[in-house]
CSV table of C-alpha atoms in Angstrom, one decimal:
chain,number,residue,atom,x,y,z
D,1,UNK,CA,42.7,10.3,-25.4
D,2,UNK,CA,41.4,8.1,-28.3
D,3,UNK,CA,38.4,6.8,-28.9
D,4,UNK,CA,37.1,5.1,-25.5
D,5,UNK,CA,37.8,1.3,-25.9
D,6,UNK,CA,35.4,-1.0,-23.8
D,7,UNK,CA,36.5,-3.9,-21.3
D,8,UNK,CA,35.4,-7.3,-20.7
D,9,UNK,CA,32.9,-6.3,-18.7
D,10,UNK,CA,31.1,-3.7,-21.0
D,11,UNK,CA,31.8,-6.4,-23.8
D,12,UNK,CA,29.7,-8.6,-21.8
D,13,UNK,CA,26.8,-6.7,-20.6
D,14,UNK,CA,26.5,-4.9,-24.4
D,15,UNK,CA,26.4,-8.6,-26.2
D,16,UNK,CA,23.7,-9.9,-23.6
D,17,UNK,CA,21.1,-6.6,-24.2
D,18,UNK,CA,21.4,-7.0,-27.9
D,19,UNK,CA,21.1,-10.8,-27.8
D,20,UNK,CA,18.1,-10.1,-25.2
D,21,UNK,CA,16.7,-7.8,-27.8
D,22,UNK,CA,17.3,-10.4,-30.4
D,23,UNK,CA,15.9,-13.8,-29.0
D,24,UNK,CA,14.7,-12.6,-25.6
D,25,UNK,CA,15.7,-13.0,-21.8
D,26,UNK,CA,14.8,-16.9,-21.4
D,27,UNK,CA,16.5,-17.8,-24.7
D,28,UNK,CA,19.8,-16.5,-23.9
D,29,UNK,CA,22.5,-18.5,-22.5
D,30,UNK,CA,25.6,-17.4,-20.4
D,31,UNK,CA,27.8,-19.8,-23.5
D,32,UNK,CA,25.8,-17.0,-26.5
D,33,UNK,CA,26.9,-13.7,-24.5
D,34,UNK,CA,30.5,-15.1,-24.1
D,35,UNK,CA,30.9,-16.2,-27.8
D,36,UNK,CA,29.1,-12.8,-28.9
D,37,UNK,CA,31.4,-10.7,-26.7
D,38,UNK,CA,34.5,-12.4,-27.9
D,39,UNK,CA,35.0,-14.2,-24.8
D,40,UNK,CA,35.1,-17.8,-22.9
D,41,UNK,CA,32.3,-18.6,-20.6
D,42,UNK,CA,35.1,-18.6,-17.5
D,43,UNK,CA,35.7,-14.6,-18.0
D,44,UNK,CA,31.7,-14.3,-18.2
D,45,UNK,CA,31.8,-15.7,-14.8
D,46,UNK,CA,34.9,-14.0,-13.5
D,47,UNK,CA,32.6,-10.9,-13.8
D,48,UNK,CA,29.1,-12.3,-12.9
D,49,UNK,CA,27.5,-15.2,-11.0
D,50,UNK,CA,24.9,-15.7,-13.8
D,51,UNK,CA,23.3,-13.8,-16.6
D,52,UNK,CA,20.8,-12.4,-14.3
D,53,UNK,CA,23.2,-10.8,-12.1
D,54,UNK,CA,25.0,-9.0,-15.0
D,55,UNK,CA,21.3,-6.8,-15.2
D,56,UNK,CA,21.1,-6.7,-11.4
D,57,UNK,CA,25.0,-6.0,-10.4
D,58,UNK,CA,24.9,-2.0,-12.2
D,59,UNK,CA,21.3,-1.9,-10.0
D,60,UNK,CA,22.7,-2.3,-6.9
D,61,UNK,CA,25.8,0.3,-7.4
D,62,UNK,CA,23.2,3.0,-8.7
D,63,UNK,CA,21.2,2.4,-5.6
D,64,UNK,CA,24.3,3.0,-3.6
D,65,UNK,CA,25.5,5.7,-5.2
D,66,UNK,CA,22.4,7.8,-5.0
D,67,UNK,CA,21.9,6.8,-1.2
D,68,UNK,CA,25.4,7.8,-0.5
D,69,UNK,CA,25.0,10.9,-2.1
D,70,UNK,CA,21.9,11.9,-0.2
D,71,UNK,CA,23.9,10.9,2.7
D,72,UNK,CA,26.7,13.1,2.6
D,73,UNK,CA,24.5,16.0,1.5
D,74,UNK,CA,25.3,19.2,3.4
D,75,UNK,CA,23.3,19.3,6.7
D,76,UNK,CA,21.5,22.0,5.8
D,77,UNK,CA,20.4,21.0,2.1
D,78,UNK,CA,16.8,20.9,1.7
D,79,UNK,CA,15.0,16.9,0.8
D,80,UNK,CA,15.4,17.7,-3.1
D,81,UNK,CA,18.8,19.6,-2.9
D,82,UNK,CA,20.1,16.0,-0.7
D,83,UNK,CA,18.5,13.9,-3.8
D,84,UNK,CA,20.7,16.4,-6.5
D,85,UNK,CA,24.0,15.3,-4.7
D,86,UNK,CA,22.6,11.9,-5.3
D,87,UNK,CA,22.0,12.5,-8.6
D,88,UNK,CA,25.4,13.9,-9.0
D,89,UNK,CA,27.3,11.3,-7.4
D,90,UNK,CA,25.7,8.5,-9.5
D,91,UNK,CA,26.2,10.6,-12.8
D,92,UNK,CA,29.9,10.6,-12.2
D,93,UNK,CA,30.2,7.0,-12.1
D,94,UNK,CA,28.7,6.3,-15.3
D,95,UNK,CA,30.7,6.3,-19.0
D,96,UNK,CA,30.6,6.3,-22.4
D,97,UNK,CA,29.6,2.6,-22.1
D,98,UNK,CA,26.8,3.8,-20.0
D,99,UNK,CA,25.9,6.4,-22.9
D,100,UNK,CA,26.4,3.8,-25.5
D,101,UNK,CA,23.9,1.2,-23.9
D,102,UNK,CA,21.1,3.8,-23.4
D,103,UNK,CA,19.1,3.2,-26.4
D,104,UNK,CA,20.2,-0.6,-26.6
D,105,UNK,CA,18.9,-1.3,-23.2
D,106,UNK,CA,15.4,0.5,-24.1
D,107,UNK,CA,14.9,-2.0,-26.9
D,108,UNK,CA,15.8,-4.8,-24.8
D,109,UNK,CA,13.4,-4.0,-22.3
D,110,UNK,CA,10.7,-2.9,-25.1
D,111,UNK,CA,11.0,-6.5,-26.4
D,112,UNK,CA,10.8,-8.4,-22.7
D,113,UNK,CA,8.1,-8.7,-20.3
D,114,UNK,CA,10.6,-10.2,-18.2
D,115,UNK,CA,13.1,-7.3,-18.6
D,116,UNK,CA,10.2,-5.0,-18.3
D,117,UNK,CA,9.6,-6.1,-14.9
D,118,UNK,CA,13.4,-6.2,-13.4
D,119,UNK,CA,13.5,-2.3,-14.9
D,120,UNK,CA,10.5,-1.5,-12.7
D,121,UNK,CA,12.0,-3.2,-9.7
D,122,UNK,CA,15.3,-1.4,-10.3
D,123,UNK,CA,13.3,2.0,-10.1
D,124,UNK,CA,11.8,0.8,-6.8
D,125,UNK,CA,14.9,0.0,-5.4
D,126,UNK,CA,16.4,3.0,-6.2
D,127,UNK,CA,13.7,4.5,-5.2
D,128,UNK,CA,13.9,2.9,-1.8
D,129,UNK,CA,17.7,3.5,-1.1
D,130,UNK,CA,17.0,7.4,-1.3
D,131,UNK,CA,14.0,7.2,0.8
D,132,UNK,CA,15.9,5.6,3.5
D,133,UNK,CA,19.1,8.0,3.4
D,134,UNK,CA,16.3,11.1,3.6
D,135,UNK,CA,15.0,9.5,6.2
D,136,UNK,CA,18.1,8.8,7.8
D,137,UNK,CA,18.3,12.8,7.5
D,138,UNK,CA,15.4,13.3,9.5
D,139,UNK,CA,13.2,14.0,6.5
D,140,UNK,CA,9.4,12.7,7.6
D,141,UNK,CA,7.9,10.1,5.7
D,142,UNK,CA,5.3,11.6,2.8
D,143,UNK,CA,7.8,14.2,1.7
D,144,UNK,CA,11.4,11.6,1.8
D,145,UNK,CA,9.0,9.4,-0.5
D,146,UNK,CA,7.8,12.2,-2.8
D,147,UNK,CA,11.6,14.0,-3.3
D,148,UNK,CA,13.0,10.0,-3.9
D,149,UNK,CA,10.3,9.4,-6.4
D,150,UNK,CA,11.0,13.3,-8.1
D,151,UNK,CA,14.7,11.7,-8.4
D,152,UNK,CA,14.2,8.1,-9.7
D,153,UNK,CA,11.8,10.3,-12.6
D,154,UNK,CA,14.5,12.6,-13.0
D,155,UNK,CA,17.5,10.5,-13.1
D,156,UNK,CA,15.5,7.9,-16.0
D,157,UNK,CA,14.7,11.6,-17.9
D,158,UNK,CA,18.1,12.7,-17.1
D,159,UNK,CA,19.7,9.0,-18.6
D,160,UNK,CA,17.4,9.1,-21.9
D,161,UNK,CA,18.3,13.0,-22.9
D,162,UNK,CA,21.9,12.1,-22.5
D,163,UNK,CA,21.9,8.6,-24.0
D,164,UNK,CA,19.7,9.5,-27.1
D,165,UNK,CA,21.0,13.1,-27.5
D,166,UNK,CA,23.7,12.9,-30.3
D,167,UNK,CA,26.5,15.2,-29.4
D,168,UNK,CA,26.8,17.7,-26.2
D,169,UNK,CA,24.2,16.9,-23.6
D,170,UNK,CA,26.3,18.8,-20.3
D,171,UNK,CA,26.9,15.3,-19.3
D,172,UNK,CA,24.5,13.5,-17.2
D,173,UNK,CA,24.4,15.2,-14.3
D,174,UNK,CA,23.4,18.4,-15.6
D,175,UNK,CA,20.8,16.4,-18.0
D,176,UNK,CA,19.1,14.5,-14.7
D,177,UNK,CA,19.7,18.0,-13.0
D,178,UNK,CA,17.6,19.9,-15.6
D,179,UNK,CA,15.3,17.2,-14.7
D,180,UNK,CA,14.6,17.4,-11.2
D,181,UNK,CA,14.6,21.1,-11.7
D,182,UNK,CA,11.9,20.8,-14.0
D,183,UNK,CA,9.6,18.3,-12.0
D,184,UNK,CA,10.3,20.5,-9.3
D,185,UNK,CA,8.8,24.0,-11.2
D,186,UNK,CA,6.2,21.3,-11.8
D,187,UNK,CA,5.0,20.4,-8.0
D,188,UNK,CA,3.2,23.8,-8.6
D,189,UNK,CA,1.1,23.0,-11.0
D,190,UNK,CA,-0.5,20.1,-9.6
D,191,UNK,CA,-3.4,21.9,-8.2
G,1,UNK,CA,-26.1,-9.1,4.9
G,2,UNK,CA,-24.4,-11.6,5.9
G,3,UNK,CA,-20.8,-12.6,6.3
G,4,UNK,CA,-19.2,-11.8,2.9
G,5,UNK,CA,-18.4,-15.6,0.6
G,6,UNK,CA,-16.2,-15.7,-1.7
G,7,UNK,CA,-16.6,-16.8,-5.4
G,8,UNK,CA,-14.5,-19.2,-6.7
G,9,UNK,CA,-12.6,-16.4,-8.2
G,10,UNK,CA,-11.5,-14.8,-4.7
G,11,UNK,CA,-10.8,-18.2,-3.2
G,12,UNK,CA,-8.2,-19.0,-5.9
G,13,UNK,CA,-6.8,-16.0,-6.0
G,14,UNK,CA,-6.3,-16.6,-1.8
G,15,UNK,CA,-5.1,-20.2,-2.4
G,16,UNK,CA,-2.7,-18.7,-4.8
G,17,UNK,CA,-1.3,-16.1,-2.5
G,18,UNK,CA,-1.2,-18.3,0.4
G,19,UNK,CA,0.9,-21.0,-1.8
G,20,UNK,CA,3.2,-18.6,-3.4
G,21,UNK,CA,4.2,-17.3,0.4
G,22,UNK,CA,4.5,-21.3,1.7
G,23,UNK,CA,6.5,-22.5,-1.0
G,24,UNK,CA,7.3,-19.8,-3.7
G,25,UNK,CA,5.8,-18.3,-7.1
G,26,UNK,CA,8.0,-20.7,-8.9
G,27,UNK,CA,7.1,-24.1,-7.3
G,28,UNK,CA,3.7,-23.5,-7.3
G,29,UNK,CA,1.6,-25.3,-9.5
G,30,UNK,CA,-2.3,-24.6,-10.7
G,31,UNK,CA,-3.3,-28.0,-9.1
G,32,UNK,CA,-1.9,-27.1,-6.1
G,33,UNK,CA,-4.0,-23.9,-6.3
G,34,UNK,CA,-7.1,-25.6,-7.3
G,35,UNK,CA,-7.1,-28.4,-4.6
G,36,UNK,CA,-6.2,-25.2,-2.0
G,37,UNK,CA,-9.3,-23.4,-2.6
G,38,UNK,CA,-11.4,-26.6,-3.0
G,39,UNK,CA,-12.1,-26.4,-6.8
G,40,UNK,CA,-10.8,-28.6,-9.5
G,41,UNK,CA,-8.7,-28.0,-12.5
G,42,UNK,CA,-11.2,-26.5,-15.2
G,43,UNK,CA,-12.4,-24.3,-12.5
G,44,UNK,CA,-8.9,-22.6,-12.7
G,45,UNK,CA,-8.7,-22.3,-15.9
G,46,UNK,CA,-12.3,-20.7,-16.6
G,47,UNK,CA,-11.1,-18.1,-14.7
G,48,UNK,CA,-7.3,-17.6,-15.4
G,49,UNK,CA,-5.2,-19.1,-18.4
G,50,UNK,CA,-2.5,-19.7,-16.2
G,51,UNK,CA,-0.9,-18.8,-13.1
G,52,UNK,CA,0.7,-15.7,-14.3
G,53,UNK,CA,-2.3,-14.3,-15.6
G,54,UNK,CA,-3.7,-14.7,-12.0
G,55,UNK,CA,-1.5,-11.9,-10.9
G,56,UNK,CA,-1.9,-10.0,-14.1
G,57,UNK,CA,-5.8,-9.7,-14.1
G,58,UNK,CA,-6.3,-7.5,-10.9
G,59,UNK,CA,-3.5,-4.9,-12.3
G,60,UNK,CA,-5.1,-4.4,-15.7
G,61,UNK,CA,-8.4,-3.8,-14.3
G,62,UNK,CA,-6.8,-1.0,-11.8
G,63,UNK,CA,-5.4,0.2,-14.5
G,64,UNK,CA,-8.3,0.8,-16.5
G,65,UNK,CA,-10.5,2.1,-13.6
G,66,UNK,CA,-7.6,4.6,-12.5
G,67,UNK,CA,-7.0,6.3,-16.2
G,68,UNK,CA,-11.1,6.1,-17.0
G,69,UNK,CA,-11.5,7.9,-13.0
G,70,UNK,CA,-9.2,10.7,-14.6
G,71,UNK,CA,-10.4,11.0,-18.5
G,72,UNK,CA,-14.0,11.3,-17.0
G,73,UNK,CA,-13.2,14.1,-14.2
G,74,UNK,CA,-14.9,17.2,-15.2
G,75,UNK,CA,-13.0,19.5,-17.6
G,76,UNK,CA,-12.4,22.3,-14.7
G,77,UNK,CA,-10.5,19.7,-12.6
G,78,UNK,CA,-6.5,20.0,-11.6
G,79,UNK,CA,-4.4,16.8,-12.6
G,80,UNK,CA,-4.2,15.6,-9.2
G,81,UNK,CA,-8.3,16.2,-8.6
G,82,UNK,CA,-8.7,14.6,-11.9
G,83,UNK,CA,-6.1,11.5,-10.2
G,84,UNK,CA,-8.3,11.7,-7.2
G,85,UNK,CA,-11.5,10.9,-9.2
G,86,UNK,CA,-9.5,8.0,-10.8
G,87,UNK,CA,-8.4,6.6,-7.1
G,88,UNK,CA,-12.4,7.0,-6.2
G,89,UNK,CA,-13.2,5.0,-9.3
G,90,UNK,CA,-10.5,2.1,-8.6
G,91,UNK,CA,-11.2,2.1,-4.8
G,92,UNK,CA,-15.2,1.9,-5.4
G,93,UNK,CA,-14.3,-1.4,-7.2
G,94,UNK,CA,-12.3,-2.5,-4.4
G,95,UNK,CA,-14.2,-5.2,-2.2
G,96,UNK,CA,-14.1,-7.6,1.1
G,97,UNK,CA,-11.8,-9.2,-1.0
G,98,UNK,CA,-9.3,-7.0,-1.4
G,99,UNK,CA,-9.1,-6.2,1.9
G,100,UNK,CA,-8.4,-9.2,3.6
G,101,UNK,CA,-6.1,-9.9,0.3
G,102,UNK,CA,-3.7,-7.4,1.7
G,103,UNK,CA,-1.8,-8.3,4.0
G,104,UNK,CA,-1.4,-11.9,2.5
G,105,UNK,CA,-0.2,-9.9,-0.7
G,106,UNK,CA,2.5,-8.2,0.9
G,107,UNK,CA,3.8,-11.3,2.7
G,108,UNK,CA,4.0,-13.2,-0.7
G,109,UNK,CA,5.7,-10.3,-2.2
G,110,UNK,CA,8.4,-10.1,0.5
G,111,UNK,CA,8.9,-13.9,0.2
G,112,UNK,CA,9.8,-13.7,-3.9
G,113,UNK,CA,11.9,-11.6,-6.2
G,114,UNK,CA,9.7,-12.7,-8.9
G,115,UNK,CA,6.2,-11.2,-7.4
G,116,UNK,CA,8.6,-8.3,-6.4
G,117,UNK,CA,9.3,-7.8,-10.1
G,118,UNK,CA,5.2,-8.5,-10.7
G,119,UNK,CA,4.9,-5.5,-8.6
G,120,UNK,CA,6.9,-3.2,-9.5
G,121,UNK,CA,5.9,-3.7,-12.6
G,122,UNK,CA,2.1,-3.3,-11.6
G,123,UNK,CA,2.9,0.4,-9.7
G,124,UNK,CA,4.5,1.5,-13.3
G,125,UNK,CA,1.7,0.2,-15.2
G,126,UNK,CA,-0.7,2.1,-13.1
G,127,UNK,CA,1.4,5.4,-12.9
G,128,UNK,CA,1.4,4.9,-17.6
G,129,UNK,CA,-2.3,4.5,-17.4
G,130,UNK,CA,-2.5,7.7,-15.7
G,131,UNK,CA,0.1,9.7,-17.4
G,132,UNK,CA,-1.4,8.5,-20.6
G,133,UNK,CA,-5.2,9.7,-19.2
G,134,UNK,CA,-3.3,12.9,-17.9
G,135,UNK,CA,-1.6,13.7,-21.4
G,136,UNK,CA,-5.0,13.0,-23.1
G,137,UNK,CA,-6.4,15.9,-21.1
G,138,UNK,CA,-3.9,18.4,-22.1
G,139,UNK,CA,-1.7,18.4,-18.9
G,140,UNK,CA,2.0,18.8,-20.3
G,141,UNK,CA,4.6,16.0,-19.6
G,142,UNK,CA,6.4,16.6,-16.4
G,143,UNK,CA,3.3,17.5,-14.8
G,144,UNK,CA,1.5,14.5,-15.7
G,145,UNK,CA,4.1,12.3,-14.8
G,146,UNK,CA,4.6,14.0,-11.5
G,147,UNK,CA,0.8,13.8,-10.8
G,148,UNK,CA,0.1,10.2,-12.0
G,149,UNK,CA,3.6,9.0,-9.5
G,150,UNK,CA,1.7,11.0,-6.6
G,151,UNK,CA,-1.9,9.3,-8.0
G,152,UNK,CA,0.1,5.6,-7.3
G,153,UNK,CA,1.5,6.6,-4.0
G,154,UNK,CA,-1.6,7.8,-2.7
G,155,UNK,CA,-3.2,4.3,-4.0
G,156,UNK,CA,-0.7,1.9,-2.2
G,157,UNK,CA,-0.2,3.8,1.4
G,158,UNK,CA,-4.0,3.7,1.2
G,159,UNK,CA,-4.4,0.3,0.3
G,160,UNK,CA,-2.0,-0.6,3.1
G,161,UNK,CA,-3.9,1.5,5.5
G,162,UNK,CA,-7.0,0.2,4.5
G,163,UNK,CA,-6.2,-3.2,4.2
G,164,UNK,CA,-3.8,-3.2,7.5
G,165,UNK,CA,-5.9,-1.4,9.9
G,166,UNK,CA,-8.7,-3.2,11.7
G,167,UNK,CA,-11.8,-1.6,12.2
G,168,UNK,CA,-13.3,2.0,10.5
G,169,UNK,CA,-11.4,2.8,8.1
G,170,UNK,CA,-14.1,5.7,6.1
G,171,UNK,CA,-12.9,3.0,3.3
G,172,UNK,CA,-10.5,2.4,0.6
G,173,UNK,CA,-11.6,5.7,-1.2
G,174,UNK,CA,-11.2,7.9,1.9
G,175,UNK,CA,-7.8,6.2,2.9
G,176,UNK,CA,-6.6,6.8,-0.8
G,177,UNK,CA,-7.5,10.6,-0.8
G,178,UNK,CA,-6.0,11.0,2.6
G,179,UNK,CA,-3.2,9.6,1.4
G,180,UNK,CA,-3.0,12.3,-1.9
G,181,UNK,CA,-3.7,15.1,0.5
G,182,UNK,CA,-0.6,14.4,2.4
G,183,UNK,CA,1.4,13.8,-0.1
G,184,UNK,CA,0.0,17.3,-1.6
G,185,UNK,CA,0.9,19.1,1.0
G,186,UNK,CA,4.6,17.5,0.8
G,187,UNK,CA,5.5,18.8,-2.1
G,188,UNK,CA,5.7,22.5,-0.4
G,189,UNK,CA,8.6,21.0,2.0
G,190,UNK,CA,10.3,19.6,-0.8
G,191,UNK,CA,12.7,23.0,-0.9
């Protein structure tokens, strides 16, 4: 395999962080991330509605991906061992784009109050689809809360060692892994 | 004491909240607000720069009340009964006000993706101030974390206790500590 070569889509959504980095959220237009991707504004919207659906469409698969995972957890996995499988099946789907727009994405949202806010509401809806599929489980309430909050902390831990770690990380799965594992050594220490 | 008044503070803020779920964060205007709560223009603004800060205000406060609760929690204390002393300090602050603010609080947030974002954003602000307290004390980084996501938790299922259940609640503070105490014992069923 050569060196991984990224599609329209990637093009897209790495041109809008940088120029949301650059001149901010608000300034950006749909016509600026086309022309800095290389593209026409009719392949922008072959792949997204409008620019604020390019930061809300990789939301919406995560939250999937983790629910589904918790979902299809053996029956008799424990809440955190359901949220791993989560974990897991949401690691596989991401890429070396993924990897690559780690650290971009941080600077975007560093730079945006705007941004800052959709990346908190993107932890809560994660947050929220894996409280629902442990609940679905018959997990009760306090503790399907708790182990989807332990998950959301561990999969953003898990993304940043991967994403700002040059060279062999385990992937991302065994990075957000490592994470939940050690937020879980940590529930004893609470006191 | 007699029926609790609000200052012209609290009745904007309830004019606000009121508008926002009518009509939307977006379309509502700071005249609109004003003429609502029965108070001109320049009242508005000698209380709020503008309509965003409105929202912003309450959070930083919590904030500040939350981290100060834990810094000042005597040094023998766990993290999570140095977070308890911070949700005692930020519920001691809590008034009449808040309480009936509640409920209208959650209706305006599930009416608009934008207060949705404002509120997201407010639970990570308040779990940062924490961590940041937490760290400051010496408690190391996953623990902190972990204790200060438990700390918001505890906050917001209290509040919503509080502020949705008529009659005796003990208060805010004994709602919020409930609250921590279950979520406490939660973390042993984690597996």
């Amino acid at each position: 395999m050569g060196r991984w070569e990224p599609g329209a889509r990637e093009r897209l959504v790495v041109a809008a962080v940088d120029l949301f980095t650059e001149q901010g959220y608000d300034a950006t237009t749909v016509a600026q991330i086309a022309e800095r991707a290389g593209l026409t504004r009719s392949t922008f919207f072959r792949h997204f509605s409008d620019k604020r659906e390019l930061l809300v469409a990789g939301q919406e698969t995560l939250s999937r991906l983790l629910a589904d995972g918790v979902a299809e957890a053996p029956a008799s996995a424990t809440p955190l061992e359901a949220v791993a499988v989560g974990l897991e099946r949401a690691s596989a789907a991401m890429g070396p784009a993924n990897r690559e727009l780690g650290p971009r994405i941080k600077a975007a949202v560093a730079a945006s109050t705007e941004l800052q806010e959709r990346d908190a509401l993107k932890s809560v809806g994660m947050a929220a689809a894996m409280t629902a599929a442990l609940v679905a489980r018959g997990v009760p309430d306090p503790t399907a809360h708790l182990a989807s909050e332990l998950g959301v902390l561990a999969f953003k831990r898990g993304y940043a060692r991967w994403s700002e770690t040059d060279g062999d990380t385990g992937g991302l799965a065994a990075c957000s892994l490592a994470a939940l594992e050690d937020l879980r050594a940590a529930t004893a220490t609470l006191g």
